Amino acid sequence: MFRLVTEVDKARRDLLHTRLRETNTAASPVLRALRGTPHERERPLHVWALDETGGLAGGLVGHTWTAWLHVTYLWVDAAHRGAGLGSALLERAERTARDQRGCTSARLETWDFQAPEFYRKQGYEVVCVIPDYPPGITEYTLTKRLA
């Protein structure tokens, strides 16, 4: 007999994470080889753009893990859109990930009303499309090889 619960405290969440990590590491020689290396953990990678007054004009939030850059957020203030700032933020993150962290690929998610075409112009390819996520919106996952 089991008792299923939908809310747990941090200690139980951490325990589940630890057990999952141990199980995955035991099952995968790739993950096992990562243990104890600099690539084992996610490392934050942030790029900010400030305007002439020091205000936030745009920014990128992501992280690197193994040989991948994962872009979590890319935002440009409406007053600065169309000036190449989004491309510059993305290029700086890709260059940092490649040159300083040894990344060979990048990935990100975007919705249909956001910027799938922008990312395609930056060399990203759609590898997954999820319709109705959330309902009425399509989510795209895109990847790019970092040469």
JSON list of C-alpha atoms in Angstrom, two decimals:
[
{"chain": "A", "resi": 1, "resn": "MET", "atom": "CA", "xyz": [0.00, 0.00, 0.00]},
{"chain": "A", "resi": 2, "resn": "PHE", "atom": "CA", "xyz": [1.27, 3.49, -0.86]},
{"chain": "A", "resi": 3, "resn": "ARG", "atom": "CA", "xyz": [0.25, 6.96, 0.24]},
{"chain": "A", "resi": 4, "resn": "LEU", "atom": "CA", "xyz": [0.56, 9.43, -2.63]},
{"chain": "A", "resi": 5, "resn": "VAL", "atom": "CA", "xyz": [0.98, 13.14, -1.86]},
{"chain": "A", "resi": 6, "resn": "THR", "atom": "CA", "xyz": [1.12, 16.13, -4.19]},
{"chain": "A", "resi": 7, "resn": "GLU", "atom": "CA", "xyz": [2.99, 18.61, -2.00]},
{"chain": "A", "resi": 8, "resn": "VAL", "atom": "CA", "xyz": [6.29, 17.91, -0.27]},
{"chain": "A", "resi": 9, "resn": "ASP", "atom": "CA", "xyz": [8.79, 19.95, 1.68]},
{"chain": "A", "resi": 10, "resn": "LYS", "atom": "CA", "xyz": [12.25, 20.95, 0.47]},
{"chain": "A", "resi": 11, "resn": "ALA", "atom": "CA", "xyz": [13.97, 18.07, 2.23]},
{"chain": "A", "resi": 12, "resn": "ARG", "atom": "CA", "xyz": [11.83, 15.52, 0.38]},
{"chain": "A", "resi": 13, "resn": "ARG", "atom": "CA", "xyz": [12.32, 17.33, -2.94]},
{"chain": "A", "resi": 14, "resn": "ASP", "atom": "CA", "xyz": [16.07, 17.28, -2.35]},
{"chain": "A", "resi": 15, "resn": "LEU", "atom": "CA", "xyz": [15.93, 13.58, -1.46]},
{"chain": "A", "resi": 16, "resn": "LEU", "atom": "CA", "xyz": [14.08, 12.80, -4.69]},
{"chain": "A", "resi": 17, "resn": "HIS", "atom": "CA", "xyz": [16.60, 14.83, -6.68]},
{"chain": "A", "resi": 18, "resn": "THR", "atom": "CA", "xyz": [19.50, 12.98, -5.03]},
{"chain": "A", "resi": 19, "resn": "ARG", "atom": "CA", "xyz": [17.95, 9.56, -5.67]},
{"chain": "A", "resi": 20, "resn": "LEU", "atom": "CA", "xyz": [17.21, 10.44, -9.31]},
{"chain": "A", "resi": 21, "resn": "ARG", "atom": "CA", "xyz": [20.75, 11.73, -9.84]},
{"chain": "A", "resi": 22, "resn": "GLU", "atom": "CA", "xyz": [22.25, 8.58, -8.28]},
{"chain": "A", "resi": 23, "resn": "THR", "atom": "CA", "xyz": [20.04, 6.30, -10.40]},
{"chain": "A", "resi": 24, "resn": "ASN", "atom": "CA", "xyz": [20.78, 8.20, -13.61]},
{"chain": "A", "resi": 25, "resn": "THR", "atom": "CA", "xyz": [24.51, 8.28, -12.90]},
{"chain": "A", "resi": 26, "resn": "ALA", "atom": "CA", "xyz": [24.54, 4.53, -12.25]},
{"chain": "A", "resi": 27, "resn": "ALA", "atom": "CA", "xyz": [22.61, 3.85, -15.48]},
{"chain": "A", "resi": 28, "resn": "SER", "atom": "CA", "xyz": [24.61, 6.12, -17.82]},
{"chain": "A", "resi": 29, "resn": "PRO", "atom": "CA", "xyz": [28.35, 5.89, -18.48]},
{"chain": "A", "resi": 30, "resn": "VAL", "atom": "CA", "xyz": [28.19, 9.44, -19.92]},
{"chain": "A", "resi": 31, "resn": "LEU", "atom": "CA", "xyz": [26.73, 10.91, -16.73]},
{"chain": "A", "resi": 32, "resn": "ARG", "atom": "CA", "xyz": [29.10, 8.80, -14.64]},
{"chain": "A", "resi": 33, "resn": "ALA", "atom": "CA", "xyz": [32.07, 10.25, -16.55]},
{"chain": "A", "resi": 34, "resn": "LEU", "atom": "CA", "xyz": [30.83, 13.79, -15.78]},
{"chain": "A", "resi": 35, "resn": "ARG", "atom": "CA", "xyz": [30.98, 13.25, -12.01]},
{"chain": "A", "resi": 36, "resn": "GLY", "atom": "CA", "xyz": [33.65, 15.42, -10.45]},
{"chain": "A", "resi": 37, "resn": "THR", "atom": "CA", "xyz": [34.34, 17.42, -13.63]},
{"chain": "A", "resi": 38, "resn": "PRO", "atom": "CA", "xyz": [33.72, 21.15, -14.18]},
{"chain": "A", "resi": 39, "resn": "HIS", "atom": "CA", "xyz": [30.88, 20.23, -16.57]},
{"chain": "A", "resi": 40, "resn": "GLU", "atom": "CA", "xyz": [28.94, 18.27, -13.94]},
{"chain": "A", "resi": 41, "resn": "ARG", "atom": "CA", "xyz": [27.00, 21.28, -12.63]},
{"chain": "A", "resi": 42, "resn": "GLU", "atom": "CA", "xyz": [25.04, 24.02, -14.33]},
{"chain": "A", "resi": 43, "resn": "ARG", "atom": "CA", "xyz": [26.86, 27.37, -14.37]},
{"chain": "A", "resi": 44, "resn": "PRO", "atom": "CA", "xyz": [24.84, 30.59, -14.76]},
{"chain": "A", "resi": 45, "resn": "LEU", "atom": "CA", "xyz": [25.55, 32.71, -17.82]},
{"chain": "A", "resi": 46, "resn": "HIS", "atom": "CA", "xyz": [24.00, 36.19, -17.91]},
{"chain": "A", "resi": 47, "resn": "VAL", "atom": "CA", "xyz": [24.52, 39.04, -20.37]},
{"chain": "A", "resi": 48, "resn": "TRP", "atom": "CA", "xyz": [23.04, 42.49, -19.67]},
{"chain": "A", "resi": 49, "resn": "ALA", "atom": "CA", "xyz": [22.67, 45.54, -21.92]},
{"chain": "A", "resi": 50, "resn": "LEU", "atom": "CA", "xyz": [22.41, 48.94, -20.26]},
{"chain": "A", "resi": 51, "resn": "ASP", "atom": "CA", "xyz": [21.27, 52.07, -22.05]},
{"chain": "A", "resi": 52, "resn": "GLU", "atom": "CA", "xyz": [22.99, 55.48, -21.87]},
{"chain": "A", "resi": 53, "resn": "THR", "atom": "CA", "xyz": [21.24, 56.27, -18.55]},
{"chain": "A", "resi": 54, "resn": "GLY", "atom": "CA", "xyz": [22.24, 52.95, -16.99]},
{"chain": "A", "resi": 55, "resn": "GLY", "atom": "CA", "xyz": [18.75, 51.51, -17.36]},
{"chain": "A", "resi": 56, "resn": "LEU", "atom": "CA", "xyz": [18.12, 47.95, -18.48]},
{"chain": "A", "resi": 57, "resn": "ALA", "atom": "CA", "xyz": [17.83, 47.85, -22.28]},
{"chain": "A", "resi": 58, "resn": "GLY", "atom": "CA", "xyz": [17.89, 44.06, -22.54]},
{"chain": "A", "resi": 59, "resn": "GLY", "atom": "CA", "xyz": [19.32, 40.90, -21.13]},
{"chain": "A", "resi": 60, "resn": "LEU", "atom": "CA", "xyz": [19.90, 37.21, -21.49]},
{"chain": "A", "resi": 61, "resn": "VAL", "atom": "CA", "xyz": [19.69, 34.66, -18.68]},
{"chain": "A", "resi": 62, "resn": "GLY", "atom": "CA", "xyz": [20.89, 31.14, -19.21]},
{"chain": "A", "resi": 63, "resn": "HIS", "atom": "CA", "xyz": [23.32, 28.52, -18.04]},
{"chain": "A", "resi": 64, "resn": "THR", "atom": "CA", "xyz": [25.89, 26.11, -19.38]},
{"chain": "A", "resi": 65, "resn": "TRP", "atom": "CA", "xyz": [25.91, 22.41, -18.61]},
{"chain": "A", "resi": 66, "resn": "THR", "atom": "CA", "xyz": [28.23, 19.83, -20.11]},
{"chain": "A", "resi": 67, "resn": "ALA", "atom": "CA", "xyz": [28.85, 21.12, -23.64]},
{"chain": "A", "resi": 68, "resn": "TRP", "atom": "CA", "xyz": [25.56, 23.03, -23.95]},
{"chain": "A", "resi": 69, "resn": "LEU", "atom": "CA", "xyz": [24.40, 26.60, -23.53]},
{"chain": "A", "resi": 70, "resn": "HIS", "atom": "CA", "xyz": [20.75, 26.79, -22.48]},
{"chain": "A", "resi": 71, "resn": "VAL", "atom": "CA", "xyz": [19.15, 30.19, -23.05]},
{"chain": "A", "resi": 72, "resn": "THR", "atom": "CA", "xyz": [16.35, 30.59, -20.52]},
{"chain": "A", "resi": 73, "resn": "TYR", "atom": "CA", "xyz": [15.32, 34.21, -21.18]},
{"chain": "A", "resi": 74, "resn": "LEU", "atom": "CA", "xyz": [16.19, 36.78, -23.83]},
{"chain": "A", "resi": 75, "resn": "TRP", "atom": "CA", "xyz": [14.46, 40.14, -23.55]},
{"chain": "A", "resi": 76, "resn": "VAL", "atom": "CA", "xyz": [14.92, 43.51, -25.24]},
{"chain": "A", "resi": 77, "resn": "ASP", "atom": "CA", "xyz": [13.04, 46.64, -24.15]},
{"chain": "A", "resi": 78, "resn": "ALA", "atom": "CA", "xyz": [10.54, 47.80, -26.79]},
{"chain": "A", "resi": 79, "resn": "ALA", "atom": "CA", "xyz": [12.42, 51.11, -27.21]},
{"chain": "A", "resi": 80, "resn": "HIS", "atom": "CA", "xyz": [15.54, 49.21, -28.33]},
{"chain": "A", "resi": 81, "resn": "ARG", "atom": "CA", "xyz": [14.02, 46.50, -30.55]},
{"chain": "A", "resi": 82, "resn": "GLY", "atom": "CA", "xyz": [15.13, 46.40, -34.15]},
{"chain": "A", "resi": 83, "resn": "ALA", "atom": "CA", "xyz": [18.58, 47.83, -33.37]},
{"chain": "A", "resi": 84, "resn": "GLY", "atom": "CA", "xyz": [20.40, 44.47, -33.26]},
{"chain": "A", "resi": 85, "resn": "LEU", "atom": "CA", "xyz": [20.53, 44.28, -29.47]},
{"chain": "A", "resi": 86, "resn": "GLY", "atom": "CA", "xyz": [18.90, 40.84, -29.27]},
{"chain": "A", "resi": 87, "resn": "SER", "atom": "CA", "xyz": [21.39, 39.47, -31.79]},
{"chain": "A", "resi": 88, "resn": "ALA", "atom": "CA", "xyz": [24.28, 41.04, -29.88]},
{"chain": "A", "resi": 89, "resn": "LEU", "atom": "CA", "xyz": [23.13, 39.57, -26.55]},
{"chain": "A", "resi": 90, "resn": "LEU", "atom": "CA", "xyz": [22.71, 36.11, -28.06]},
{"chain": "A", "resi": 91, "resn": "GLU", "atom": "CA", "xyz": [26.05, 36.27, -29.89]},
{"chain": "A", "resi": 92, "resn": "ARG", "atom": "CA", "xyz": [27.89, 37.32, -26.70]},
{"chain": "A", "resi": 93, "resn": "ALA", "atom": "CA", "xyz": [26.34, 34.44, -24.73]},
{"chain": "A", "resi": 94, "resn": "GLU", "atom": "CA", "xyz": [27.19, 31.94, -27.48]},
{"chain": "A", "resi": 95, "resn": "ARG", "atom": "CA", "xyz": [30.76, 33.22, -27.76]},
{"chain": "A", "resi": 96, "resn": "THR", "atom": "CA", "xyz": [31.27, 33.10, -23.97]},
{"chain": "A", "resi": 97, "resn": "ALA", "atom": "CA", "xyz": [29.81, 29.59, -23.80]},
{"chain": "A", "resi": 98, "resn": "ARG", "atom": "CA", "xyz": [31.98, 28.39, -26.68]},
{"chain": "A", "resi": 99, "resn": "ASP", "atom": "CA", "xyz": [35.27, 30.16, -25.94]},
{"chain": "A", "resi": 100, "resn": "GLN", "atom": "CA", "xyz": [35.30, 30.18, -22.14]},
{"chain": "A", "resi": 101, "resn": "ARG", "atom": "CA", "xyz": [33.24, 27.11, -21.24]},
{"chain": "A", "resi": 102, "resn": "GLY", "atom": "CA", "xyz": [33.85, 24.72, -24.11]},
{"chain": "A", "resi": 103, "resn": "CYS", "atom": "CA", "xyz": [30.25, 24.52, -25.27]},
{"chain": "A", "resi": 104, "resn": "THR", "atom": "CA", "xyz": [29.58, 23.08, -28.71]},
{"chain": "A", "resi": 105, "resn": "SER", "atom": "CA", "xyz": [25.80, 23.55, -28.87]},
{"chain": "A", "resi": 106, "resn": "ALA", "atom": "CA", "xyz": [23.00, 25.83, -27.69]},
{"chain": "A", "resi": 107, "resn": "ARG", "atom": "CA", "xyz": [19.31, 25.28, -27.02]},
{"chain": "A", "resi": 108, "resn": "LEU", "atom": "CA", "xyz": [16.30, 27.37, -26.13]},
{"chain": "A", "resi": 109, "resn": "GLU", "atom": "CA", "xyz": [12.53, 27.39, -26.05]},
{"chain": "A", "resi": 110, "resn": "THR", "atom": "CA", "xyz": [10.27, 30.10, -27.44]},
{"chain": "A", "resi": 111, "resn": "TRP", "atom": "CA", "xyz": [6.55, 30.54, -28.11]},
{"chain": "A", "resi": 112, "resn": "ASP", "atom": "CA", "xyz": [4.96, 31.26, -31.48]},
{"chain": "A", "resi": 113, "resn": "PHE", "atom": "CA", "xyz": [4.14, 34.86, -30.50]},
{"chain": "A", "resi": 114, "resn": "GLN", "atom": "CA", "xyz": [7.68, 35.53, -29.33]},
{"chain": "A", "resi": 115, "resn": "ALA", "atom": "CA", "xyz": [10.65, 34.99, -31.61]},
{"chain": "A", "resi": 116, "resn": "PRO", "atom": "CA", "xyz": [10.96, 31.67, -33.50]},
{"chain": "A", "resi": 117, "resn": "GLU", "atom": "CA", "xyz": [11.86, 33.51, -36.73]},
{"chain": "A", "resi": 118, "resn": "PHE", "atom": "CA", "xyz": [14.45, 35.65, -34.94]},
{"chain": "A", "resi": 119, "resn": "TYR", "atom": "CA", "xyz": [16.20, 32.52, -33.68]},
{"chain": "A", "resi": 120, "resn": "ARG", "atom": "CA", "xyz": [16.08, 30.86, -37.10]},
{"chain": "A", "resi": 121, "resn": "LYS", "atom": "CA", "xyz": [17.84, 33.94, -38.53]},
{"chain": "A", "resi": 122, "resn": "GLN", "atom": "CA", "xyz": [20.52, 33.43, -35.87]},
{"chain": "A", "resi": 123, "resn": "GLY", "atom": "CA", "xyz": [21.17, 29.90, -37.15]},
{"chain": "A", "resi": 124, "resn": "TYR", "atom": "CA", "xyz": [18.93, 27.92, -34.81]},
{"chain": "A", "resi": 125, "resn": "GLU", "atom": "CA", "xyz": [16.92, 24.95, -36.08]},
{"chain": "A", "resi": 126, "resn": "VAL", "atom": "CA", "xyz": [13.54, 23.81, -34.76]},
{"chain": "A", "resi": 127, "resn": "VAL", "atom": "CA", "xyz": [13.87, 20.34, -33.21]},
{"chain": "A", "resi": 128, "resn": "CYS", "atom": "CA", "xyz": [10.55, 20.14, -31.37]},
{"chain": "A", "resi": 129, "resn": "VAL", "atom": "CA", "xyz": [7.11, 21.73, -31.73]},
{"chain": "A", "resi": 130, "resn": "ILE", "atom": "CA", "xyz": [4.53, 21.40, -28.96]},
{"chain": "A", "resi": 131, "resn": "PRO", "atom": "CA", "xyz": [1.09, 22.72, -29.94]},
{"chain": "A", "resi": 132, "resn": "ASP", "atom": "CA", "xyz": [-1.26, 24.00, -27.23]},
{"chain": "A", "resi": 133, "resn": "TYR", "atom": "CA", "xyz": [1.48, 24.49, -24.63]},
{"chain": "A", "resi": 134, "resn": "PRO", "atom": "CA", "xyz": [-0.27, 26.32, -23.03]},
{"chain": "A", "resi": 135, "resn": "PRO", "atom": "CA", "xyz": [-3.61, 25.98, -24.82]},
{"chain": "A", "resi": 136, "resn": "GLY", "atom": "CA", "xyz": [-3.73, 28.24, -27.89]},
{"chain": "A", "resi": 137, "resn": "ILE", "atom": "CA", "xyz": [0.05, 28.72, -28.00]},
{"chain": "A", "resi": 138, "resn": "THR", "atom": "CA", "xyz": [2.76, 26.68, -29.73]},
{"chain": "A", "resi": 139, "resn": "GLU", "atom": "CA", "xyz": [6.12, 26.17, -28.07]},
{"chain": "A", "resi": 140, "resn": "TYR", "atom": "CA", "xyz": [9.28, 25.59, -30.11]},
{"chain": "A", "resi": 141, "resn": "THR", "atom": "CA", "xyz": [12.56, 24.08, -28.99]},
{"chain": "A", "resi": 142, "resn": "LEU", "atom": "CA", "xyz": [15.49, 25.16, -31.12]},
{"chain": "A", "resi": 143, "resn": "THR", "atom": "CA", "xyz": [19.16, 24.16, -31.18]},
{"chain": "A", "resi": 144, "resn": "LYS", "atom": "CA", "xyz": [22.33, 25.44, -32.80]},
{"chain": "A", "resi": 145, "resn": "ARG", "atom": "CA", "xyz": [25.85, 24.06, -33.22]},
{"chain": "A", "resi": 146, "resn": "LEU", "atom": "CA", "xyz": [28.40, 26.57, -31.96]},
{"chain": "A", "resi": 147, "resn": "ALA", "atom": "CA", "xyz": [31.22, 26.52, -34.52]}
]
